[in-house]
Amino acid sequence: MNNKILKFFYAVMLLPFCYSIFVTLIYVIKNTQLSNKLVQFFLLGAGVYFVIHVLLYKPIKLYVIGHELMHMISTYICGGKVKKVKIGSSYGSVNVNKINTFIALSPYFVPLYTIIIIFLWFALKYIGKVNLSTEILSFFVGFTIMFHIMLTIYAIYIGQQDFKISGWLFSIVVIFIINCLILILLFMLMFSPKITISQIKDFFILNTKNTYILCYKKLTNLSIYIKTFFTKNVSKSF
């Protein structure tokens, strides 16, 4: 069977999983205390970028630089080589000798600028001995996460050659699931919600189980309806 067709079926099978992981993310967010200063600064940073993006300016070139850099990093991680890099004001390309799903999709689920911000904050605070508050870190993490989310949505909207590697639906499903997992991990590490990892795991497993059971029941009912419909119509024709 064609690899893309197989991945399309995988993607369809993972659609209920997408719903479950999203509901789990909402569950984690709901159990995060808004009175926490770090949460407030995170939301402030996210809100500031959102306003800039929607009303003022989309930093496309900055996104393109990070996007192509992530392609390069993932290529090296997978043992490939980068032959040529081209970056324009609104587009970019990387010519590599190896391609797979991770290399093609990593820019869409790795928030590179957030990782850079966290690394710089720790380097300045603990190596450079600069007095930096965790509120500043939280603000810029929120800012860069929203940057990542908004421009990933924008990139998907305008269409990307990267999605042709594994197919459009499979690519979107992978991007969605991993981004949700990263946000769950981020909230757990930074904001210490009122719930434990064990509670999140139990909630996720139960929700996933119930979602797949519901989908199975709906599909079973649909198949019965279709079978009954065709049986009646065939009998009438005779």
GROMACS .gro file of N, CA and C in nm, residues 9 13 31 36 80 102 108 114 148 191 209 235:
model
   36
    9PHE      N    1  -0.488   0.686   0.652
    9PHE     CA    2  -0.570   0.603   0.741
    9PHE      C    3  -0.527   0.618   0.886
   13MET      N    4  -0.765   0.753   1.195
   13MET     CA    5  -0.775   0.679   1.322
   13MET      C    6  -0.734   0.765   1.441
   31ASN      N    7  -0.728   2.392   3.543
   31ASN     CA    8  -0.676   2.366   3.677
   31ASN      C    9  -0.549   2.445   3.708
   36ASN      N   10  -0.188   3.308   3.992
   36ASN     CA   11  -0.043   3.288   3.986
   36ASN      C   12   0.019   3.395   3.896
   80GLY      N   13   2.149   1.378   0.826
   80GLY     CA   14   2.152   1.430   0.690
   80GLY      C   15   2.247   1.547   0.675
  102PHE      N   16   0.980   1.388   1.039
  102PHE     CA   17   1.035   1.475   1.143
  102PHE      C   18   1.103   1.598   1.082
  108TYR      N   19   0.692   2.311   1.265
  108TYR     CA   20   0.553   2.337   1.300
  108TYR      C   21   0.518   2.292   1.442
  114THR      N   22   1.094   2.995   2.160
  114THR     CA   23   1.067   2.973   2.303
  114THR      C   24   1.185   2.902   2.368
  148HIS      N   25   0.462   3.131   1.782
  148HIS     CA   26   0.470   2.998   1.721
  148HIS      C   27   0.332   2.950   1.675
  191PHE      N   28   0.384   2.629   3.570
  191PHE     CA   29   0.277   2.686   3.651
  191PHE      C   30   0.225   2.595   3.762
  209LYS      N   31  -1.042   0.664   2.586
  209LYS     CA   32  -1.122   0.541   2.580
  209LYS      C   33  -1.268   0.573   2.546
  235SER      N   34  -3.528  -0.379  -0.219
  235SER     CA   35  -3.650  -0.460  -0.216
  235SER      C   36  -3.765  -0.390  -0.289
   0.00000   0.00000   0.00000
